[in-house]
Amino acid sequence: MENKEEKQVPKHRGKLQALDNLSLGISLVAAVAIGFGIGYGLKELTGYEWTLWLGIFWGIAAAVLNIYKAYKRAMKEYEGLENDPRYSYRAKHGDKSFDDEDE
């Protein structure tokens, strides 16, 4: 038996990544809506107007956190491309095919 250290790439990995990126937009709206709901509930419970704005702020903060996590996840994927032979030259030297002014 051979010991294979290669990672098994799922067949539909690209589609799952696309759905994950698509869900980012939905999660932004959902985070703000949930924050509004919490704020409205606190406003009705306590009677203070500022608790509504506190809930909206929490929702916006959660949306920004979702964007940050998606950014970090994308950067982690793209950092792995530096070692890929197809992209290593461009990662080290840049893409000179569009620089006509240098010639």
PDB file of N, CA and C in Angstrom:
ATOM      1  N   MET A   1       0.828  -1.171   0.000  1.00  0.00           N
ATOM      2  CA  MET A   1       0.000   0.000   0.000  1.00  0.00           C
ATOM      3  C   MET A   1       0.881   1.246   0.000  1.00  0.00           C
ATOM      4  N   GLU A   2       0.518   2.165  -0.834  1.00  0.00           N
ATOM      5  CA  GLU A   2       1.271   3.407  -0.918  1.00  0.00           C
ATOM      6  C   GLU A   2       0.678   4.438   0.029  1.00  0.00           C
ATOM      7  N   ASN A   3       1.543   5.221   0.593  1.00  0.00           N
ATOM      8  CA  ASN A   3       1.105   6.282   1.485  1.00  0.00           C
ATOM      9  C   ASN A   3       0.965   7.565   0.666  1.00  0.00           C
ATOM     10  N   LYS A   4      -0.252   7.953   0.394  1.00  0.00           N
ATOM     11  CA  LYS A   4      -0.485   9.152  -0.410  1.00  0.00           C
ATOM     12  C   LYS A   4      -0.666  10.340   0.523  1.00  0.00           C
ATOM     13  N   GLU A   5       0.172  11.354   0.314  1.00  0.00           N
ATOM     14  CA  GLU A   5       0.079  12.566   1.117  1.00  0.00           C
ATOM     15  C   GLU A   5      -0.640  13.679   0.354  1.00  0.00           C
ATOM     16  N   GLU A   6      -1.108  13.383  -0.844  1.00  0.00           N
ATOM     17  CA  GLU A   6      -1.806  14.385  -1.631  1.00  0.00           C
ATOM     18  C   GLU A   6      -3.184  14.645  -1.034  1.00  0.00           C
ATOM     19  N   LYS A   7      -3.583  15.886  -1.099  1.00  0.00           N
ATOM     20  CA  LYS A   7      -4.905  16.237  -0.611  1.00  0.00           C
ATOM     21  C   LYS A   7      -5.947  15.866  -1.657  1.00  0.00           C
ATOM     22  N   GLN A   8      -7.012  15.292  -1.190  1.00  0.00           N
ATOM     23  CA  GLN A   8      -8.122  14.976  -2.072  1.00  0.00           C
ATOM     24  C   GLN A   8      -8.970  16.233  -2.244  1.00  0.00           C
ATOM     25  N   VAL A   9      -9.018  16.754  -3.458  1.00  0.00           N
ATOM     26  CA  VAL A   9      -9.796  17.955  -3.740  1.00  0.00           C
ATOM     27  C   VAL A   9     -11.208  17.526  -4.083  1.00  0.00           C
ATOM     28  N   PRO A  10     -12.201  18.087  -3.392  1.00  0.00           N
ATOM     29  CA  PRO A  10     -13.580  17.723  -3.704  1.00  0.00           C
ATOM     30  C   PRO A  10     -13.937  18.091  -5.143  1.00  0.00           C
ATOM     31  N   LYS A  11     -14.834  17.321  -5.716  1.00  0.00           N
ATOM     32  CA  LYS A  11     -15.205  17.503  -7.116  1.00  0.00           C
ATOM     33  C   LYS A  11     -15.831  18.869  -7.358  1.00  0.00           C
ATOM     34  N   HIS A  12     -16.642  19.328  -6.448  1.00  0.00           N
ATOM     35  CA  HIS A  12     -17.384  20.579  -6.629  1.00  0.00           C
ATOM     36  C   HIS A  12     -16.825  21.702  -5.759  1.00  0.00           C
ATOM     37  N   ARG A  13     -15.518  21.721  -5.572  1.00  0.00           N
ATOM     38  CA  ARG A  13     -14.897  22.714  -4.689  1.00  0.00           C
ATOM     39  C   ARG A  13     -15.127  24.137  -5.194  1.00  0.00           C
ATOM     40  N   GLY A  14     -14.980  24.362  -6.476  1.00  0.00           N
ATOM     41  CA  GLY A  14     -15.170  25.696  -7.046  1.00  0.00           C
ATOM     42  C   GLY A  14     -16.584  26.207  -6.856  1.00  0.00           C
ATOM     43  N   LYS A  15     -17.542  25.320  -7.022  1.00  0.00           N
ATOM     44  CA  LYS A  15     -18.944  25.722  -6.844  1.00  0.00           C
ATOM     45  C   LYS A  15     -19.235  26.058  -5.384  1.00  0.00           C
ATOM     46  N   LEU A  16     -18.647  25.298  -4.472  1.00  0.00           N
ATOM     47  CA  LEU A  16     -18.847  25.580  -3.053  1.00  0.00           C
ATOM     48  C   LEU A  16     -18.215  26.900  -2.648  1.00  0.00           C
ATOM     49  N   GLN A  17     -17.054  27.225  -3.211  1.00  0.00           N
ATOM     50  CA  GLN A  17     -16.419  28.502  -2.909  1.00  0.00           C
ATOM     51  C   GLN A  17     -17.247  29.654  -3.464  1.00  0.00           C
ATOM     52  N   ALA A  18     -17.809  29.474  -4.654  1.00  0.00           N
ATOM     53  CA  ALA A  18     -18.650  30.518  -5.235  1.00  0.00           C
ATOM     54  C   ALA A  18     -19.900  30.735  -4.386  1.00  0.00           C
ATOM     55  N   LEU A  19     -20.500  29.663  -3.908  1.00  0.00           N
ATOM     56  CA  LEU A  19     -21.672  29.804  -3.041  1.00  0.00           C
ATOM     57  C   LEU A  19     -21.309  30.463  -1.716  1.00  0.00           C
ATOM     58  N   ASP A  20     -20.118  30.166  -1.216  1.00  0.00           N
ATOM     59  CA  ASP A  20     -19.674  30.786   0.025  1.00  0.00           C
ATOM     60  C   ASP A  20     -19.492  32.288  -0.166  1.00  0.00           C
ATOM     61  N   ASN A  21     -18.931  32.693  -1.300  1.00  0.00           N
ATOM     62  CA  ASN A  21     -18.767  34.115  -1.578  1.00  0.00           C
ATOM     63  C   ASN A  21     -20.118  34.789  -1.824  1.00  0.00           C
ATOM     64  N   LEU A  22     -21.041  34.091  -2.416  1.00  0.00           N
ATOM     65  CA  LEU A  22     -22.371  34.635  -2.643  1.00  0.00           C
ATOM     66  C   LEU A  22     -23.108  34.815  -1.326  1.00  0.00           C
ATOM     67  N   SER A  23     -22.877  33.931  -0.408  1.00  0.00           N
ATOM     68  CA  SER A  23     -23.565  34.029   0.874  1.00  0.00           C
ATOM     69  C   SER A  23     -23.064  35.206   1.700  1.00  0.00           C
ATOM     70  N   LEU A  24     -21.931  35.786   1.334  1.00  0.00           N
ATOM     71  CA  LEU A  24     -21.429  36.950   2.059  1.00  0.00           C
ATOM     72  C   LEU A  24     -22.405  38.115   1.961  1.00  0.00           C
ATOM     73  N   GLY A  25     -22.933  38.375   0.789  1.00  0.00           N
ATOM     74  CA  GLY A  25     -23.902  39.462   0.627  1.00  0.00           C
ATOM     75  C   GLY A  25     -25.163  39.226   1.424  1.00  0.00           C
ATOM     76  N   ILE A  26     -25.611  37.996   1.446  1.00  0.00           N
ATOM     77  CA  ILE A  26     -26.817  37.662   2.206  1.00  0.00           C
ATOM     78  C   ILE A  26     -26.551  37.814   3.702  1.00  0.00           C
ATOM     79  N   SER A  27     -25.360  37.424   4.144  1.00  0.00           N
ATOM     80  CA  SER A  27     -25.061  37.525   5.575  1.00  0.00           C
ATOM     81  C   SER A  27     -24.942  38.977   6.022  1.00  0.00           C
ATOM     82  N   LEU A  28     -24.533  39.878   5.128  1.00  0.00           N
ATOM     83  CA  LEU A  28     -24.465  41.293   5.488  1.00  0.00           C
ATOM     84  C   LEU A  28     -25.851  41.842   5.785  1.00  0.00           C
ATOM     85  N   VAL A  29     -26.781  41.539   4.899  1.00  0.00           N
ATOM     86  CA  VAL A  29     -28.158  42.001   5.090  1.00  0.00           C
ATOM     87  C   VAL A  29     -28.767  41.357   6.327  1.00  0.00           C
ATOM     88  N   ALA A  30     -28.512  40.071   6.496  1.00  0.00           N
ATOM     89  CA  ALA A  30     -29.072  39.367   7.650  1.00  0.00           C
ATOM     90  C   ALA A  30     -28.512  39.912   8.961  1.00  0.00           C
ATOM     91  N   ALA A  31     -27.230  40.248   8.999  1.00  0.00           N
ATOM     92  CA  ALA A  31     -26.622  40.763  10.232  1.00  0.00           C
ATOM     93  C   ALA A  31     -27.245  42.096  10.627  1.00  0.00           C
ATOM     94  N   VAL A  32     -27.440  42.980   9.647  1.00  0.00           N
ATOM     95  CA  VAL A  32     -28.049  44.283   9.950  1.00  0.00           C
ATOM     96  C   VAL A  32     -29.507  44.099  10.356  1.00  0.00           C
ATOM     97  N   ALA A  33     -30.226  43.193   9.670  1.00  0.00           N
ATOM     98  CA  ALA A  33     -31.636  42.955  10.007  1.00  0.00           C
ATOM     99  C   ALA A  33     -31.774  42.373  11.421  1.00  0.00           C
ATOM    100  N   ILE A  34     -30.910  41.454  11.785  1.00  0.00           N
ATOM    101  CA  ILE A  34     -30.961  40.875  13.136  1.00  0.00           C
ATOM    102  C   ILE A  34     -30.607  41.938  14.171  1.00  0.00           C
ATOM    103  N   GLY A  35     -29.612  42.773  13.862  1.00  0.00           N
ATOM    104  CA  GLY A  35     -29.262  43.861  14.765  1.00  0.00           C
ATOM    105  C   GLY A  35     -30.417  44.832  14.945  1.00  0.00           C
ATOM    106  N   PHE A  36     -31.116  45.135  13.845  1.00  0.00           N
ATOM    107  CA  PHE A  36     -32.295  46.000  13.944  1.00  0.00           C
ATOM    108  C   PHE A  36     -33.363  45.342  14.805  1.00  0.00           C
ATOM    109  N   GLY A  37     -33.578  44.050  14.610  1.00  0.00           N
ATOM    110  CA  GLY A  37     -34.584  43.337  15.407  1.00  0.00           C
ATOM    111  C   GLY A  37     -34.263  43.353  16.890  1.00  0.00           C
ATOM    112  N   ILE A  38     -32.995  43.135  17.216  1.00  0.00           N
ATOM    113  CA  ILE A  38     -32.592  43.177  18.623  1.00  0.00           C
ATOM    114  C   ILE A  38     -32.763  44.583  19.178  1.00  0.00           C
ATOM    115  N   GLY A  39     -32.357  45.578  18.401  1.00  0.00           N
ATOM    116  CA  GLY A  39     -32.495  46.959  18.843  1.00  0.00           C
ATOM    117  C   GLY A  39     -33.947  47.368  19.027  1.00  0.00           C
ATOM    118  N   TYR A  40     -34.802  46.955  18.111  1.00  0.00           N
ATOM    119  CA  TYR A  40     -36.223  47.278  18.219  1.00  0.00           C
ATOM    120  C   TYR A  40     -36.849  46.587  19.434  1.00  0.00           C
ATOM    121  N   GLY A  41     -36.434  45.338  19.644  1.00  0.00           N
ATOM    122  CA  GLY A  41     -36.932  44.615  20.817  1.00  0.00           C
ATOM    123  C   GLY A  41     -36.496  45.278  22.112  1.00  0.00           C
ATOM    124  N   LEU A  42     -35.246  45.715  22.167  1.00  0.00           N
ATOM    125  CA  LEU A  42     -34.768  46.415  23.361  1.00  0.00           C
ATOM    126  C   LEU A  42     -35.484  47.753  23.546  1.00  0.00           C
ATOM    127  N   LYS A  43     -35.782  48.424  22.437  1.00  0.00           N
ATOM    128  CA  LYS A  43     -36.498  49.699  22.522  1.00  0.00           C
ATOM    129  C   LYS A  43     -37.899  49.498  23.091  1.00  0.00           C
ATOM    130  N   GLU A  44     -38.567  48.461  22.619  1.00  0.00           N
ATOM    131  CA  GLU A  44     -39.912  48.173  23.121  1.00  0.00           C
ATOM    132  C   GLU A  44     -39.873  47.715  24.580  1.00  0.00           C
ATOM    133  N   LEU A  45     -38.829  47.006  24.942  1.00  0.00           N
ATOM    134  CA  LEU A  45     -38.704  46.484  26.295  1.00  0.00           C
ATOM    135  C   LEU A  45     -38.338  47.577  27.305  1.00  0.00           C
ATOM    136  N   THR A  46     -37.389  48.410  26.918  1.00  0.00           N
ATOM    137  CA  THR A  46     -36.905  49.430  27.847  1.00  0.00           C
ATOM    138  C   THR A  46     -37.549  50.795  27.655  1.00  0.00           C
ATOM    139  N   GLY A  47     -37.982  51.103  26.445  1.00  0.00           N
ATOM    140  CA  GLY A  47     -38.567  52.410  26.154  1.00  0.00           C
ATOM    141  C   GLY A  47     -37.558  53.461  25.748  1.00  0.00           C
ATOM    142  N   TYR A  48     -36.269  53.109  25.697  1.00  0.00           N
ATOM    143  CA  TYR A  48     -35.233  54.060  25.309  1.00  0.00           C
ATOM    144  C   TYR A  48     -34.980  53.980  23.806  1.00  0.00           C
ATOM    145  N   GLU A  49     -34.935  55.150  23.160  1.00  0.00           N
ATOM    146  CA  GLU A  49     -34.723  55.212  21.706  1.00  0.00           C
ATOM    147  C   GLU A  49     -33.307  54.771  21.322  1.00  0.00           C
ATOM    148  N   TRP A  50     -32.341  55.068  22.162  1.00  0.00           N
ATOM    149  CA  TRP A  50     -30.957  54.787  21.803  1.00  0.00           C
ATOM    150  C   TRP A  50     -30.661  53.295  21.725  1.00  0.00           C
ATOM    151  N   THR A  51     -31.484  52.450  22.333  1.00  0.00           N
ATOM    152  CA  THR A  51     -31.227  51.004  22.248  1.00  0.00           C
ATOM    153  C   THR A  51     -31.487  50.482  20.834  1.00  0.00           C
ATOM    154  N   LEU A  52     -32.390  51.145  20.096  1.00  0.00           N
ATOM    155  CA  LEU A  52     -32.595  50.783  18.690  1.00  0.00           C
ATOM    156  C   LEU A  52     -31.308  51.028  17.917  1.00  0.00           C
ATOM    157  N   TRP A  53     -30.690  52.174  18.122  1.00  0.00           N
ATOM    158  CA  TRP A  53     -29.440  52.497  17.428  1.00  0.00           C
ATOM    159  C   TRP A  53     -28.290  51.606  17.884  1.00  0.00           C
ATOM    160  N   LEU A  54     -28.328  51.185  19.124  1.00  0.00           N
ATOM    161  CA  LEU A  54     -27.322  50.255  19.616  1.00  0.00           C
ATOM    162  C   LEU A  54     -27.422  48.916  18.872  1.00  0.00           C
ATOM    163  N   GLY A  55     -28.645  48.436  18.680  1.00  0.00           N
ATOM    164  CA  GLY A  55     -28.849  47.192  17.942  1.00  0.00           C
ATOM    165  C   GLY A  55     -28.422  47.312  16.495  1.00  0.00           C
ATOM    166  N   ILE A  56     -28.723  48.448  15.866  1.00  0.00           N
ATOM    167  CA  ILE A  56     -28.296  48.659  14.480  1.00  0.00           C
ATOM    168  C   ILE A  56     -26.769  48.696  14.406  1.00  0.00           C
ATOM    169  N   PHE A  57     -26.148  49.341  15.376  1.00  0.00           N
ATOM    170  CA  PHE A  57     -24.686  49.367  15.415  1.00  0.00           C
ATOM    171  C   PHE A  57     -24.122  47.956  15.552  1.00  0.00           C
ATOM    172  N   TRP A  58     -24.711  47.145  16.418  1.00  0.00           N
ATOM    173  CA  TRP A  58     -24.254  45.756  16.568  1.00  0.00           C
ATOM    174  C   TRP A  58     -24.386  44.986  15.251  1.00  0.00           C
ATOM    175  N   GLY A  59     -25.481  45.224  14.542  1.00  0.00           N
ATOM    176  CA  GLY A  59     -25.676  44.557  13.251  1.00  0.00           C
ATOM    177  C   GLY A  59     -24.635  44.966  12.232  1.00  0.00           C
ATOM    178  N   ILE A  60     -24.339  46.267  12.174  1.00  0.00           N
ATOM    179  CA  ILE A  60     -23.325  46.746  11.234  1.00  0.00           C
ATOM    180  C   ILE A  60     -21.951  46.209  11.629  1.00  0.00           C
ATOM    181  N   ALA A  61     -21.668  46.162  12.922  1.00  0.00           N
ATOM    182  CA  ALA A  61     -20.385  45.612  13.381  1.00  0.00           C
ATOM    183  C   ALA A  61     -20.266  44.131  13.012  1.00  0.00           C
ATOM    184  N   ALA A  62     -21.343  43.393  13.128  1.00  0.00           N
ATOM    185  CA  ALA A  62     -21.321  41.974  12.744  1.00  0.00           C
ATOM    186  C   ALA A  62     -21.107  41.826  11.237  1.00  0.00           C
ATOM    187  N   ALA A  63     -21.703  42.723  10.438  1.00  0.00           N
ATOM    188  CA  ALA A  63     -21.508  42.681   8.992  1.00  0.00           C
ATOM    189  C   ALA A  63     -20.052  42.971   8.635  1.00  0.00           C
ATOM    190  N   VAL A  64     -19.449  43.951   9.292  1.00  0.00           N
ATOM    191  CA  VAL A  64     -18.039  44.267   9.045  1.00  0.00           C
ATOM    192  C   VAL A  64     -17.159  43.095   9.458  1.00  0.00           C
ATOM    193  N   LEU A  65     -17.480  42.437  10.536  1.00  0.00           N
ATOM    194  CA  LEU A  65     -16.720  41.263  10.959  1.00  0.00           C
ATOM    195  C   LEU A  65     -16.831  40.138   9.924  1.00  0.00           C
ATOM    196  N   ASN A  66     -18.006  39.959   9.329  1.00  0.00           N
ATOM    197  CA  ASN A  66     -18.168  38.952   8.273  1.00  0.00           C
ATOM    198  C   ASN A  66     -17.301  39.290   7.064  1.00  0.00           C
ATOM    199  N   ILE A  67     -17.232  40.568   6.705  1.00  0.00           N
ATOM    200  CA  ILE A  67     -16.392  40.977   5.581  1.00  0.00           C
ATOM    201  C   ILE A  67     -14.921  40.708   5.897  1.00  0.00           C
ATOM    202  N   TYR A  68     -14.501  41.021   7.108  1.00  0.00           N
ATOM    203  CA  TYR A  68     -13.111  40.799   7.508  1.00  0.00           C
ATOM    204  C   TYR A  68     -12.754  39.314   7.459  1.00  0.00           C
ATOM    205  N   LYS A  69     -13.650  38.474   7.946  1.00  0.00           N
ATOM    206  CA  LYS A  69     -13.379  37.029   7.928  1.00  0.00           C
ATOM    207  C   LYS A  69     -13.298  36.503   6.497  1.00  0.00           C
ATOM    208  N   ALA A  70     -14.175  36.989   5.613  1.00  0.00           N
ATOM    209  CA  ALA A  70     -14.131  36.564   4.214  1.00  0.00           C
ATOM    210  C   ALA A  70     -12.844  37.035   3.551  1.00  0.00           C
ATOM    211  N   TYR A  71     -12.399  38.245   3.880  1.00  0.00           N
ATOM    212  CA  TYR A  71     -11.144  38.771   3.335  1.00  0.00           C
ATOM    213  C   TYR A  71      -9.960  37.918   3.782  1.00  0.00           C
ATOM    214  N   LYS A  72      -9.895  37.592   5.054  1.00  0.00           N
ATOM    215  CA  LYS A  72      -8.798  36.770   5.565  1.00  0.00           C
ATOM    216  C   LYS A  72      -8.801  35.384   4.920  1.00  0.00           C
ATOM    217  N   ARG A  73      -9.985  34.815   4.724  1.00  0.00           N
ATOM    218  CA  ARG A  73     -10.093  33.502   4.096  1.00  0.00           C
ATOM    219  C   ARG A  73      -9.607  33.564   2.644  1.00  0.00           C
ATOM    220  N   ALA A  74      -9.976  34.634   1.925  1.00  0.00           N
ATOM    221  CA  ALA A  74      -9.546  34.779   0.534  1.00  0.00           C
ATOM    222  C   ALA A  74      -8.037  34.993   0.447  1.00  0.00           C
ATOM    223  N   MET A  75      -7.487  35.790   1.347  1.00  0.00           N
ATOM    224  CA  MET A  75      -6.048  36.021   1.334  1.00  0.00           C
ATOM    225  C   MET A  75      -5.276  34.738   1.630  1.00  0.00           C
ATOM    226  N   LYS A  76      -5.812  33.907   2.495  1.00  0.00           N
ATOM    227  CA  LYS A  76      -5.162  32.640   2.815  1.00  0.00           C
ATOM    228  C   LYS A  76      -5.129  31.735   1.576  1.00  0.00           C
ATOM    229  N   GLU A  77      -6.199  31.746   0.792  1.00  0.00           N
ATOM    230  CA  GLU A  77      -6.234  30.944  -0.436  1.00  0.00           C
ATOM    231  C   GLU A  77      -5.256  31.478  -1.467  1.00  0.00           C
ATOM    232  N   TYR A  78      -5.192  32.801  -1.613  1.00  0.00           N
ATOM    233  CA  TYR A  78      -4.332  33.390  -2.629  1.00  0.00           C
ATOM    234  C   TYR A  78      -2.861  33.319  -2.265  1.00  0.00           C
ATOM    235  N   GLU A  79      -2.544  33.258  -0.982  1.00  0.00           N
ATOM    236  CA  GLU A  79      -1.152  33.108  -0.582  1.00  0.00           C
ATOM    237  C   GLU A  79      -0.605  31.755  -1.013  1.00  0.00           C
ATOM    238  N   GLY A  80      -1.457  30.763  -1.087  1.00  0.00           N
ATOM    239  CA  GLY A  80      -1.026  29.449  -1.535  1.00  0.00           C
ATOM    240  C   GLY A  80      -0.673  29.415  -3.009  1.00  0.00           C
ATOM    241  N   LEU A  81      -1.145  30.391  -3.777  1.00  0.00           N
ATOM    242  CA  LEU A  81      -0.849  30.417  -5.206  1.00  0.00           C
ATOM    243  C   LEU A  81       0.586  30.840  -5.504  1.00  0.00           C
ATOM    244  N   GLU A  82       1.268  31.459  -4.541  1.00  0.00           N
ATOM    245  CA  GLU A  82       2.657  31.853  -4.752  1.00  0.00           C
ATOM    246  C   GLU A  82       3.543  30.654  -5.034  1.00  0.00           C
ATOM    247  N   ASN A  83       3.245  29.537  -4.438  1.00  0.00           N
ATOM    248  CA  ASN A  83       4.059  28.340  -4.610  1.00  0.00           C
ATOM    249  C   ASN A  83       3.656  27.529  -5.827  1.00  0.00           C
ATOM    250  N   ASP A  84       2.555  27.875  -6.454  1.00  0.00           N
ATOM    251  CA  ASP A  84       2.105  27.177  -7.646  1.00  0.00           C
ATOM    252  C   ASP A  84       2.993  27.594  -8.822  1.00  0.00           C
ATOM    253  N   PRO A  85       3.559  26.639  -9.544  1.00  0.00           N
ATOM    254  CA  PRO A  85       4.475  26.999 -10.635  1.00  0.00           C
ATOM    255  C   PRO A  85       3.821  27.850 -11.717  1.00  0.00           C
ATOM    256  N   ARG A  86       2.528  27.736 -11.885  1.00  0.00           N
ATOM    257  CA  ARG A  86       1.855  28.538 -12.914  1.00  0.00           C
ATOM    258  C   ARG A  86       1.860  30.020 -12.572  1.00  0.00           C
ATOM    259  N   TYR A  87       1.911  30.354 -11.280  1.00  0.00           N
ATOM    260  CA  TYR A  87       1.788  31.746 -10.867  1.00  0.00           C
ATOM    261  C   TYR A  87       3.025  32.279 -10.154  1.00  0.00           C
ATOM    262  N   SER A  88       4.046  31.465  -9.942  1.00  0.00           N
ATOM    263  CA  SER A  88       5.182  31.895  -9.133  1.00  0.00           C
ATOM    264  C   SER A  88       5.982  33.009  -9.810  1.00  0.00           C
ATOM    265  N   TYR A  89       6.125  32.978 -11.129  1.00  0.00           N
ATOM    266  CA  TYR A  89       6.885  34.026 -11.815  1.00  0.00           C
ATOM    267  C   TYR A  89       6.191  35.374 -11.660  1.00  0.00           C
ATOM    268  N   ARG A  90       4.895  35.403 -11.859  1.00  0.00           N
ATOM    269  CA  ARG A  90       4.150  36.655 -11.725  1.00  0.00           C
ATOM    270  C   ARG A  90       4.143  37.154 -10.288  1.00  0.00           C
ATOM    271  N   ALA A  91       4.132  36.249  -9.337  1.00  0.00           N
ATOM    272  CA  ALA A  91       4.133  36.661  -7.933  1.00  0.00           C
ATOM    273  C   ALA A  91       5.465  37.324  -7.565  1.00  0.00           C
ATOM    274  N   LYS A  92       6.558  36.843  -8.156  1.00  0.00           N
ATOM    275  CA  LYS A  92       7.872  37.392  -7.819  1.00  0.00           C
ATOM    276  C   LYS A  92       8.229  38.621  -8.653  1.00  0.00           C
ATOM    277  N   HIS A  93       7.874  38.603  -9.946  1.00  0.00           N
ATOM    278  CA  HIS A  93       8.339  39.642 -10.857  1.00  0.00           C
ATOM    279  C   HIS A  93       7.229  40.562 -11.361  1.00  0.00           C
ATOM    280  N   GLY A  94       6.009  40.243 -11.082  1.00  0.00           N
ATOM    281  CA  GLY A  94       4.897  41.059 -11.578  1.00  0.00           C
ATOM    282  C   GLY A  94       4.520  40.666 -12.996  1.00  0.00           C
ATOM    283  N   ASP A  95       3.475  41.274 -13.509  1.00  0.00           N
ATOM    284  CA  ASP A  95       2.990  40.975 -14.845  1.00  0.00           C
ATOM    285  C   ASP A  95       3.417  42.108 -15.767  1.00  0.00           C
ATOM    286  N   LYS A  96       4.416  41.867 -16.605  1.00  0.00           N
ATOM    287  CA  LYS A  96       4.956  42.899 -17.486  1.00  0.00           C
ATOM    288  C   LYS A  96       4.258  42.907 -18.848  1.00  0.00           C
ATOM    289  N   SER A  97       3.303  42.025 -19.071  1.00  0.00           N
ATOM    290  CA  SER A  97       2.679  41.959 -20.397  1.00  0.00           C
ATOM    291  C   SER A  97       1.826  43.191 -20.701  1.00  0.00           C
ATOM    292  N   PHE A  98       1.402  43.914 -19.698  1.00  0.00           N
ATOM    293  CA  PHE A  98       0.560  45.088 -19.912  1.00  0.00           C
ATOM    294  C   PHE A  98       1.343  46.388 -19.821  1.00  0.00           C
ATOM    295  N   ASP A  99       2.628  46.316 -19.520  1.00  0.00           N
ATOM    296  CA  ASP A  99       3.446  47.514 -19.388  1.00  0.00           C
ATOM    297  C   ASP A  99       4.146  47.814 -20.710  1.00  0.00           C
ATOM    298  N   ASP A 100       3.479  48.534 -21.599  1.00  0.00           N
ATOM    299  CA  ASP A 100       4.079  48.893 -22.892  1.00  0.00           C
ATOM    300  C   ASP A 100       4.998  50.101 -22.756  1.00  0.00           C
ATOM    301  N   GLU A 101       4.854  50.878 -21.710  1.00  0.00           N
ATOM    302  CA  GLU A 101       5.641  52.089 -21.537  1.00  0.00           C
ATOM    303  C   GLU A 101       7.082  51.771 -21.175  1.00  0.00           C
ATOM    304  N   ASP A 102       7.348  50.604 -20.589  1.00  0.00           N
ATOM    305  CA  ASP A 102       8.708  50.258 -20.156  1.00  0.00           C
ATOM    306  C   ASP A 102       9.615  49.884 -21.309  1.00  0.00           C
ATOM    307  N   GLU A 103       9.056  49.470 -22.401  1.00  0.00           N
ATOM    308  CA  GLU A 103       9.878  48.970 -23.521  1.00  0.00           C
ATOM    309  C   GLU A 103      10.417  50.085 -24.356  1.00  0.00           C
TER     310      GLU A 103
END
